[in-house]
Coordinates of C-alpha atoms and ligand atoms in Angstrom, one line a residue:
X6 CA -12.4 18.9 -21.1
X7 CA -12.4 20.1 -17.5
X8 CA -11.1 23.6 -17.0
X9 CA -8.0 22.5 -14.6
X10 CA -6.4 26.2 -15.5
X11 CA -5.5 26.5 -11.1
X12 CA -3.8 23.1 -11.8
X13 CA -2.3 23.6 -14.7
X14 CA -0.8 27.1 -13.1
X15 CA 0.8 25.6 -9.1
X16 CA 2.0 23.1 -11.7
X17 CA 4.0 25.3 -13.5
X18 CA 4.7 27.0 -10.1
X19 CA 5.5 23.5 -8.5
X20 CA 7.8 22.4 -11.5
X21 CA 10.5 25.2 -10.4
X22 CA 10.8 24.5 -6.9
X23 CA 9.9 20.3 -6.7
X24 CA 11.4 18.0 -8.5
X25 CA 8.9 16.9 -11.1
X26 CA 6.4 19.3 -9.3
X27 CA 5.3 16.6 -6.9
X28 CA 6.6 15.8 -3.2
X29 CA 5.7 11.7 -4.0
X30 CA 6.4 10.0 -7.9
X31 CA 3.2 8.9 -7.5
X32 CA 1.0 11.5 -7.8
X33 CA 3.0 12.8 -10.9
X34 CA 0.8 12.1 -14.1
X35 CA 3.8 10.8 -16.8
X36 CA 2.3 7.3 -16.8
X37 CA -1.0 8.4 -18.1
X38 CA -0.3 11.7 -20.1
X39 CA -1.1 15.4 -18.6
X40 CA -0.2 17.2 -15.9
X41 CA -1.3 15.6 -12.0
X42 CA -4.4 17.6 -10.5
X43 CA -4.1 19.8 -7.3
X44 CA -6.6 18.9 -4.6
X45 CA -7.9 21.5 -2.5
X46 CA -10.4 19.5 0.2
X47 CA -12.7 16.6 0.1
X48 CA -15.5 15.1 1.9
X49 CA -16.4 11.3 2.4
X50 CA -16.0 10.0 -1.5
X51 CA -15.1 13.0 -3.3
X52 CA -12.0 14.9 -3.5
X53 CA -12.1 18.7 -5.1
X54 CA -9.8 20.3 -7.0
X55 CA -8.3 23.6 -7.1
X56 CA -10.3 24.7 -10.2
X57 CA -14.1 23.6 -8.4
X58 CA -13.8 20.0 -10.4
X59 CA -15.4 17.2 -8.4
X60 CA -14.0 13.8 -8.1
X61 CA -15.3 10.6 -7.1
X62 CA -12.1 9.0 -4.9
X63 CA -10.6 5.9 -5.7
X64 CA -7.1 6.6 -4.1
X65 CA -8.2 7.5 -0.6
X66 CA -4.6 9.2 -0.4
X67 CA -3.2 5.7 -1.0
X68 CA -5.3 3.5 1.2
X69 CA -5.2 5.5 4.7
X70 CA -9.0 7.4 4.0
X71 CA -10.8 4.1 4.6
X72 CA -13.6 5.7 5.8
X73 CA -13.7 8.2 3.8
X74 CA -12.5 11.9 3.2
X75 CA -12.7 14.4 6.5
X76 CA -14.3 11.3 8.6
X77 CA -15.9 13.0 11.6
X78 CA -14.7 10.2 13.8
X79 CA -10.7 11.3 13.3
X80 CA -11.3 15.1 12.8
X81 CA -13.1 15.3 16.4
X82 CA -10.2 13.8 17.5
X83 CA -7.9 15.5 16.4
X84 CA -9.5 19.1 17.3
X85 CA -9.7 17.9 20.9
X86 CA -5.7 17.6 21.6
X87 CA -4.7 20.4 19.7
X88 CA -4.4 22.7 22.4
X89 CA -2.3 20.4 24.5
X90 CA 0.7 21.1 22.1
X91 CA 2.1 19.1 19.6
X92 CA 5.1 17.4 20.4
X93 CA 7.1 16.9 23.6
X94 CA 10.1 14.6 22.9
X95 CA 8.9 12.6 25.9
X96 CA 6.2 9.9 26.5
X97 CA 3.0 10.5 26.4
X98 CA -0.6 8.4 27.7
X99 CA -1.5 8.1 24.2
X100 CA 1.8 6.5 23.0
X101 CA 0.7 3.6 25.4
X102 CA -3.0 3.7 24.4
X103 CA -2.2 3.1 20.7
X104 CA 0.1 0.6 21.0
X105 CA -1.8 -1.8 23.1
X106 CA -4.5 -1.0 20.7
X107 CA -2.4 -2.4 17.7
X108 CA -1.1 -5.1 20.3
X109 CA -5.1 -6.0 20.6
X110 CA -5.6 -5.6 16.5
X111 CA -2.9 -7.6 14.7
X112 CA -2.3 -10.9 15.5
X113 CA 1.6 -11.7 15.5
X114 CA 2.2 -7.9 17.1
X115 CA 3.5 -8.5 21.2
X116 CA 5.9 -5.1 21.2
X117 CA 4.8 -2.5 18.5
X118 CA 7.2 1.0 18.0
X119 CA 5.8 3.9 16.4
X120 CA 7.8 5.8 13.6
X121 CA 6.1 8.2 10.8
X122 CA 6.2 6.6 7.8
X123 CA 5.6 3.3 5.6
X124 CA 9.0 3.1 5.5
X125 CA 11.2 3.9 8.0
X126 CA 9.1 0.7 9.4
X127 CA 10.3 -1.2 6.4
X128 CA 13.7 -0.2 7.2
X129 CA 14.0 -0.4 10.5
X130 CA 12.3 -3.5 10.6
X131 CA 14.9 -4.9 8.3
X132 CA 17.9 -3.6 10.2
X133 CA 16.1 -5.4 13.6
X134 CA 15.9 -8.5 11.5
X135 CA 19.5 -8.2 10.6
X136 CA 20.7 -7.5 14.1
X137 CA 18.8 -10.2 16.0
X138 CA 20.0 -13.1 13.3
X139 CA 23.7 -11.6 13.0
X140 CA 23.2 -12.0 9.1
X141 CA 22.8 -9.7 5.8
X142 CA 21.0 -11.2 3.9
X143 CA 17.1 -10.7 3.0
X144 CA 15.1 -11.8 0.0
X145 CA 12.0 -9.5 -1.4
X146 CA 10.0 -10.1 -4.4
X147 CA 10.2 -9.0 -7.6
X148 CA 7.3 -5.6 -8.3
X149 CA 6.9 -5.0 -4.6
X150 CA 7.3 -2.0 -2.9
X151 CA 8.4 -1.4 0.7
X152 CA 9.1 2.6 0.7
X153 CA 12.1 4.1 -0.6
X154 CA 14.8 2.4 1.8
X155 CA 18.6 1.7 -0.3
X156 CA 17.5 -2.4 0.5
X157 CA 14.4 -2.0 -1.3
X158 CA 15.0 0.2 -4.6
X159 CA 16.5 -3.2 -6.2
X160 CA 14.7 -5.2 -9.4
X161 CA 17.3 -7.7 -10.7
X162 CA 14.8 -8.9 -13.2
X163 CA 16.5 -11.4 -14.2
X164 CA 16.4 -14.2 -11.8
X165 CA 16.9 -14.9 -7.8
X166 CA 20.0 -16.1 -8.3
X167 CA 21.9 -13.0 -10.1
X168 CA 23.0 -10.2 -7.4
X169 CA 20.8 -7.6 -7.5
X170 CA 21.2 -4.4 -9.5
X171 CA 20.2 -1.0 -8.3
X172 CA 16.7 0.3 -9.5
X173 CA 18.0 3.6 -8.5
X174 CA 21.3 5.7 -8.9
X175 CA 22.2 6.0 -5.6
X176 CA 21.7 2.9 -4.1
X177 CA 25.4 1.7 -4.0
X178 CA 26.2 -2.1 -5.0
X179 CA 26.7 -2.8 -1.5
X180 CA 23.0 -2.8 -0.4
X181 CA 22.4 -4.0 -3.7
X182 CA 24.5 -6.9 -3.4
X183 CA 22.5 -8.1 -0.3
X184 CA 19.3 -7.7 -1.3
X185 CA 18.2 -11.0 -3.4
X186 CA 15.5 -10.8 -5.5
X187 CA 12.5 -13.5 -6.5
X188 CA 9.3 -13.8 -8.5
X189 CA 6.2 -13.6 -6.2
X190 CA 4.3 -16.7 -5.8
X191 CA 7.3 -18.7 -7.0
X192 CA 8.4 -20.7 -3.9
X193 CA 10.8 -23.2 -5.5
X194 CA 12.6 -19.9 -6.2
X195 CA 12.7 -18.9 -2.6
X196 CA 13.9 -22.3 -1.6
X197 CA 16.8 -22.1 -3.8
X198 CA 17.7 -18.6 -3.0
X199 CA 17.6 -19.8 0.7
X200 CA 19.6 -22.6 -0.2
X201 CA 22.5 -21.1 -2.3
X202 CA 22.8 -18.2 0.7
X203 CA 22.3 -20.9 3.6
X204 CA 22.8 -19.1 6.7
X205 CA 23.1 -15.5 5.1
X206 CA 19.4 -14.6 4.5
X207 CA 18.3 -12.4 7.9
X208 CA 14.8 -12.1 6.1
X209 CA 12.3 -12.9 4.2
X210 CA 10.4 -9.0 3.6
X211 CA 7.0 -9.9 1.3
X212 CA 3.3 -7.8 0.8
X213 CA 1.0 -10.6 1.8
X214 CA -1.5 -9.6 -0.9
X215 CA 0.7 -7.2 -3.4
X216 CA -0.7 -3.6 -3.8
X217 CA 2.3 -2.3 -5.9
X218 CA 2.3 -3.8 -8.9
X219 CA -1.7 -3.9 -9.2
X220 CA -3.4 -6.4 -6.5
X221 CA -2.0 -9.5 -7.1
X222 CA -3.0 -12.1 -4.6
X223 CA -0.9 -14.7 -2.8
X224 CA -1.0 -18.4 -4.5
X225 CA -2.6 -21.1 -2.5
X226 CA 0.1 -22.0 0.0
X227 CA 2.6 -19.2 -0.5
X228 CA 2.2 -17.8 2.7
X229 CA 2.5 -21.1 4.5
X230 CA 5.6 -22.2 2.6
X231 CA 7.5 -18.7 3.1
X232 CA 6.5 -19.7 7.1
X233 CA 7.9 -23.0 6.7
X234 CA 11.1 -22.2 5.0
X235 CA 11.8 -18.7 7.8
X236 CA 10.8 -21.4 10.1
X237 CA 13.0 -24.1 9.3
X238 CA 16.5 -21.8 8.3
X239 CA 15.6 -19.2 11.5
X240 CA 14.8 -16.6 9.0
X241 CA 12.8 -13.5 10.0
X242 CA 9.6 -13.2 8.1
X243 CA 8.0 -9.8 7.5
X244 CA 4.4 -9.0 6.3
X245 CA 4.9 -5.8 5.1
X246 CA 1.0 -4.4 6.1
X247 CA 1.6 -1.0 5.2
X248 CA -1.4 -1.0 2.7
X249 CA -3.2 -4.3 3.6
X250 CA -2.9 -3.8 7.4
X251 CA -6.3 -2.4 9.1
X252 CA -7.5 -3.2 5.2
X253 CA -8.3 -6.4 4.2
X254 CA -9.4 -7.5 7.8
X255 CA -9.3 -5.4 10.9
X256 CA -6.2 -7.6 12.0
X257 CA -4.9 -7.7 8.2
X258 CA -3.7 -9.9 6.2
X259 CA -2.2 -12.1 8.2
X260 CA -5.5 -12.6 9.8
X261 CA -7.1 -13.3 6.9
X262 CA -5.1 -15.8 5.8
X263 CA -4.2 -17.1 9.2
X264 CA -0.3 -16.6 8.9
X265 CA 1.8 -15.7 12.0
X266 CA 4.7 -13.2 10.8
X267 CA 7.9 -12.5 13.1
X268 CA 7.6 -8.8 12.1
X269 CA 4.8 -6.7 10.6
X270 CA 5.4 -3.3 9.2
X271 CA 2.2 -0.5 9.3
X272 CA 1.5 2.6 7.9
X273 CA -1.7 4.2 5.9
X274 CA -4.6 3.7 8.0
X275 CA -3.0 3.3 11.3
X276 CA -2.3 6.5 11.6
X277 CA -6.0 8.2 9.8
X278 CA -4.1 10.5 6.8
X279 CA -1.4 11.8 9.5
X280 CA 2.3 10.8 8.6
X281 CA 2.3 7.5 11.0
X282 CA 4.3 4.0 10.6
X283 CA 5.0 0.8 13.1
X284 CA 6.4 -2.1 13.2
X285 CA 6.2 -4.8 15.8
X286 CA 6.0 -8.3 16.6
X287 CA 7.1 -11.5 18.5
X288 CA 8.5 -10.2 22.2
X289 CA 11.7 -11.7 22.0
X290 CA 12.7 -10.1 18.8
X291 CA 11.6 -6.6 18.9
X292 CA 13.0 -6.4 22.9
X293 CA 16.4 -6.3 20.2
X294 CA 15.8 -2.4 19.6
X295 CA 17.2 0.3 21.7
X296 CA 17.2 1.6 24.5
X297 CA 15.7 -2.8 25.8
X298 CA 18.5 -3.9 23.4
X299 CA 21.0 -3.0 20.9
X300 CA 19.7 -2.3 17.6
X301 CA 19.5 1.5 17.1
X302 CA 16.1 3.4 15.7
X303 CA 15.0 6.6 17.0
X304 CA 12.6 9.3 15.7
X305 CA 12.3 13.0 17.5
X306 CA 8.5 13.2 16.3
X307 CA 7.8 9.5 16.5
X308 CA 4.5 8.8 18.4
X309 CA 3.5 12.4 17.8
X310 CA 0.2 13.1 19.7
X311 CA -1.9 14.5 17.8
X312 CA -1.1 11.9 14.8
X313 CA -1.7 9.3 17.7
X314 CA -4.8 10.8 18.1
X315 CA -5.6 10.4 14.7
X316 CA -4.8 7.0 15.0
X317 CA -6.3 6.3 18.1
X318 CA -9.7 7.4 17.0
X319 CA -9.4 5.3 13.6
X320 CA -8.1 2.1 14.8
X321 CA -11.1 2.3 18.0
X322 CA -13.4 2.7 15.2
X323 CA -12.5 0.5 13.2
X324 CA -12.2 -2.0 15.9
X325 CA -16.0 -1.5 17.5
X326 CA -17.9 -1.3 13.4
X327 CA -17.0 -4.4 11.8
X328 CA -19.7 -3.6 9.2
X329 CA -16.6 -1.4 8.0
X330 CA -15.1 -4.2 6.2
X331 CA -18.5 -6.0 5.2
X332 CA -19.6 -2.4 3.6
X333 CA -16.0 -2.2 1.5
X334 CA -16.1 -5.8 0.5
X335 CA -19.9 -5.5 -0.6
X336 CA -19.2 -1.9 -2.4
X337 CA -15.5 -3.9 -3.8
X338 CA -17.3 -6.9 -5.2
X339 CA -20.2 -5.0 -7.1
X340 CA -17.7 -2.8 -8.8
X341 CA -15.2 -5.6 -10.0
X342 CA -17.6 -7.7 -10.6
X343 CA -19.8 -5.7 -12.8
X344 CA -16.6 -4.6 -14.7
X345 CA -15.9 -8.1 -15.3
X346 CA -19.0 -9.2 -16.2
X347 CA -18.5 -6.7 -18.8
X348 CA -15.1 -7.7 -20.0
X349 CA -16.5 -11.4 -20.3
X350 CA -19.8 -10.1 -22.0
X351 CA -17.3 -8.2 -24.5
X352 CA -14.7 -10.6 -24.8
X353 CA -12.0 -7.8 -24.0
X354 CA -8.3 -8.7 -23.1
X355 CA -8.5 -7.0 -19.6
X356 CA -8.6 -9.2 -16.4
X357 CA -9.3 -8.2 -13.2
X358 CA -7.5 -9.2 -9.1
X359 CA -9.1 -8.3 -6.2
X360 CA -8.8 -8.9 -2.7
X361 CA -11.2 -7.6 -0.4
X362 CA -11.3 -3.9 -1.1
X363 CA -8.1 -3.9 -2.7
X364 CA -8.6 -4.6 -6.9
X365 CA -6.9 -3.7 -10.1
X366 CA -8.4 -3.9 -13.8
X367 CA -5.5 -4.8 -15.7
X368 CA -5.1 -4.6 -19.4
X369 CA -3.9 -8.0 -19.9
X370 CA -5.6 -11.3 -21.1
X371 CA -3.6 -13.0 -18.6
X372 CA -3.7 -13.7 -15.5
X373 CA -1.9 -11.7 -13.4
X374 CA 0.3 -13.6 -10.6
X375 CA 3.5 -11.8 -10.5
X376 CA 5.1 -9.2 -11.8
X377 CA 6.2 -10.7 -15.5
X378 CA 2.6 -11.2 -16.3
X379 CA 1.8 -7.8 -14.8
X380 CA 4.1 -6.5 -17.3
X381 CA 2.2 -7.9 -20.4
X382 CA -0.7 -4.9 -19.9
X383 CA -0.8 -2.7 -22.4
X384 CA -0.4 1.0 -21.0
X385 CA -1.6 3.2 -24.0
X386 CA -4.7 1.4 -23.0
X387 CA -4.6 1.8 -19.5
X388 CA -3.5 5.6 -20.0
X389 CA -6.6 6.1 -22.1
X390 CA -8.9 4.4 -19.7
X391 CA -7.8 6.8 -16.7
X392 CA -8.3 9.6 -18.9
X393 CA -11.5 9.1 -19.8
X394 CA -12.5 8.2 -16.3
X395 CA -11.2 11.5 -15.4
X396 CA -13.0 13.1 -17.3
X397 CA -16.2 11.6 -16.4
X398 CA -15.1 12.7 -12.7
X399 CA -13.4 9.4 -11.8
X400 CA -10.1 9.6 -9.8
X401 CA -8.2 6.0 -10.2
X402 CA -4.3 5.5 -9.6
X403 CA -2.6 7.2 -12.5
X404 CA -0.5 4.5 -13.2
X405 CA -1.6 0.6 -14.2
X406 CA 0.8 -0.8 -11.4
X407 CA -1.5 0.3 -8.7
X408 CA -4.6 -1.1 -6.6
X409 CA -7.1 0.8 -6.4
X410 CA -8.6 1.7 -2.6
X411 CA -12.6 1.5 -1.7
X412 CA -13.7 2.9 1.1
X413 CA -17.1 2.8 3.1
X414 CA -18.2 6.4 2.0
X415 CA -19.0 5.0 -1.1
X416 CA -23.1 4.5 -2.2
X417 CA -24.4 1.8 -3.8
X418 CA -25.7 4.9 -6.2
X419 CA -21.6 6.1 -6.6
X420 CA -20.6 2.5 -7.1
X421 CA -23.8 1.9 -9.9
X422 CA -22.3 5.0 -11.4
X423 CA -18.7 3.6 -11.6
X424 CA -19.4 0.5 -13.4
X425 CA -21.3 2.6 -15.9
X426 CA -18.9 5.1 -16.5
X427 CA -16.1 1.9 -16.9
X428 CA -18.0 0.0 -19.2
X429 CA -18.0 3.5 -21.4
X430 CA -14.7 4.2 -21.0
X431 CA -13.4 0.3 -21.6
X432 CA -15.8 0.9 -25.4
X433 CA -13.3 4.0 -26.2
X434 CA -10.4 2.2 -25.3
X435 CA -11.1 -0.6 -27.4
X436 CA -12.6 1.1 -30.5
X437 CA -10.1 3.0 -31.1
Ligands
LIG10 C1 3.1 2.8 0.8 C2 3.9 1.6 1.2 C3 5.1 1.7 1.8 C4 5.8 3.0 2.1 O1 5.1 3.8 3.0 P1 5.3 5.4 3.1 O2 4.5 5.8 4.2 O3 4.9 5.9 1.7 O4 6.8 5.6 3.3 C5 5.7 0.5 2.2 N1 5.2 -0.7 1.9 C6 4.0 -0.8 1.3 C7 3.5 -2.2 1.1 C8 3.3 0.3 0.9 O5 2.2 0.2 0.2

């Protein structure tokens, strides 16, 4: 075992004045065992943790470290605004210098406003939707996640149909009440939801390619249909590109699969590991929020500076080195691959999704579409597998319902050494 004895100490610390000892569920260990590891720097693929342990990085802090830990390209940035202070509560250049960079990036966007996280741009986007179509309505899908907003924090497993029920104390039957729920991939659903709340549904909220319940990709023609229904019943349709936005293509999703959405919701990368979210779209609805129209959002350290500069320098780069995404696809598809080769080779009851660099190994024989079949993997296996990647110095998402995030610091050498050290750690599971 690793001595983690610093870890195992701010834990203890952490425990009496955080809930759970963590500032974010996520990072909190209780789907996999043991106690969540303290970080205390990294560098391009490697985190280190309080104690000296190294750590090969799958996480990438949930997606935004796409380039890598302590990239060069946003820390120069960063150091050269600092002394201009760091916030002003009134416009600044580089307010208007990101935004018609994300104009220039993602497709669909016309009018983009800044806010700090994944999701106040899931909720405000919502409320915009609700505002602009009068109606109360909206429809997500069934395992994902759009931040913590009341409207999203509702599973009604058991069909579209049922009202929701509240996935959280706290979330009063109210919100829950308008917030229908529907399998992913499952667009006859949609259609009759849409149907049986004609005229009620404001929007249609969906991850184009799901992160939050492991990667699960979009079904031929899901995409399209959701277009075609929003389309036809003047519903708003939302990509929610927190995680695949600036990911899976510079543009995102919705230019890779060639999908126009009304609104698009941003966070992670846009704003290079500072707290940064958007959302934007189409002109005529997002002229809608306030102070061009009516509907209210606001945010006293929105379009902070030096988190625009951050974001600035990440989304330029990004933009001028396209070999970014051809270097995380490569480094993506050799991994997965190799671990599936194995699986097949073995005959194990694991399958594997990926999209782009965006992949989960799930311990399930079947195919994973949605988030019934993503329940079938078997977590005691999982849980062991993170272990023992651990241990080997391999930092995956601790929890099976998660996608794991490549980015271009990775070597062909790290990536050699992955596949290895998963094939070892797939033999313990399953000899046990
Ligand atoms: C992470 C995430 C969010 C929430 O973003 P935060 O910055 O954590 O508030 C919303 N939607 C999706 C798809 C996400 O992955």
């Amino acid at each position: 075992m690793l001595n983690r004895a610093t870890s195992e100490e701010l834990f203890k610390r952490a425990s009496k004045v955080i809930p759970g000892g963590v500032n974010s569920p996520v990072r909190a260990f209780k789907a996999v065992g043991g106690n969540p590891i303290f970080m205390k720097s990294a560098k391009g693929a490697y985190m280190t943790d309080v104690d000296g342990n190294q750590y090969l990085d799958f996480i990438n802090s949930w997606g935004p470290m796409i380039l890598g830990h302590a990239s060069d390209v946003v820390i120069d940035a960063v150091q050269k605004v600092l002394a201009d202070s760091f916030s002003f509560g009134a416009p600044t250049r580089r307010e208007v210098d990101m935004a018609e960079l994300i104009v220039s990036i993602v497709p669909s966007v016309e009018v983009v406003r800044m806010v700090n996280s994944g999701t106040e741009a899931t909720m405000s986007a919502v409320r915009l939707a609700r505002g602009y179509t009068g109606r109360d309505k909206i429809i997500k899908f069934e395992g994902c996640y759009h931040g913590h907003g009341d409207s999203f924090l509702i599973a009604a497993g058991s069909g579209a149909m049922t009202l929701g029920a509240p996935d959280s104390p706290g979330v009063t039957q109210g919100v829950a009440n308008d917030t229908l729920t529907v399998a992913f991939n499952d667009l006859l659903a949609v259609e009759q939801c849409v149907v049986e709340n004609k005229n009620k549904v404001a929007a249609i909220i969906v991850e184009p390619v799901v992160g939050n319940m492991g990667c699960v990709p979009p079904a031929p023609g899901f995409l399209e249909g959701l277009r075609i229904i929003c389309d036809k019943e003047g519903i708003v349709l939302i990509f929610d590109e927190v995680m695949t936005g600036f990911r899976l293509s510079l543009g995102g999703a919705q230019e890779l699969y060639g999908i126009r959405p009304d609104l698009t919701t941003m966070g992670k990368i846009i704003g290079g590991g500072m707290p940064v979210g958007a959302y934007g779209g189409n002109k005529e609805i997002m002229q809608q929020v306030a102070p061009a129209g009516k509907v209210y959002q606001a945010g006293t350290l929105s379009g902070n500076p030096i988190a625009m500069a951050a974001g600035i320098a990440m989304l330029t780069h990004l933009k001028n080195t396209p070999s970014v995404y051809q270097t995380i696809e490569q480094t993506s598809a050799f991994i997965s691959d190799g671990i599936l080769q194995y699986i097949k080779e073995k005959n194990l009851p694991c399958s594997v999704n990926r999209v782009g660099s965006m992949f989960t190994l799930f311990f399930t024989k079947e195919k994973v579409t949605d988030f019934n079949t993503a329940k079938t993997s078997d977590l005691v296996a999982f849980g062991t597998f993170f272990r023992s990647m651990l241990e080997k110095g391999i930092y995956l998402a601790p929890s099976q319902y998660e996608s794991l995030f490549v980015s271009t610091a990775i070597t062909k050498e790290q990536a050699t050494q992955v596949v290895e050290a998963a094939k070892t750690s797939l033999v313990e599971v399953f000899e046990k």
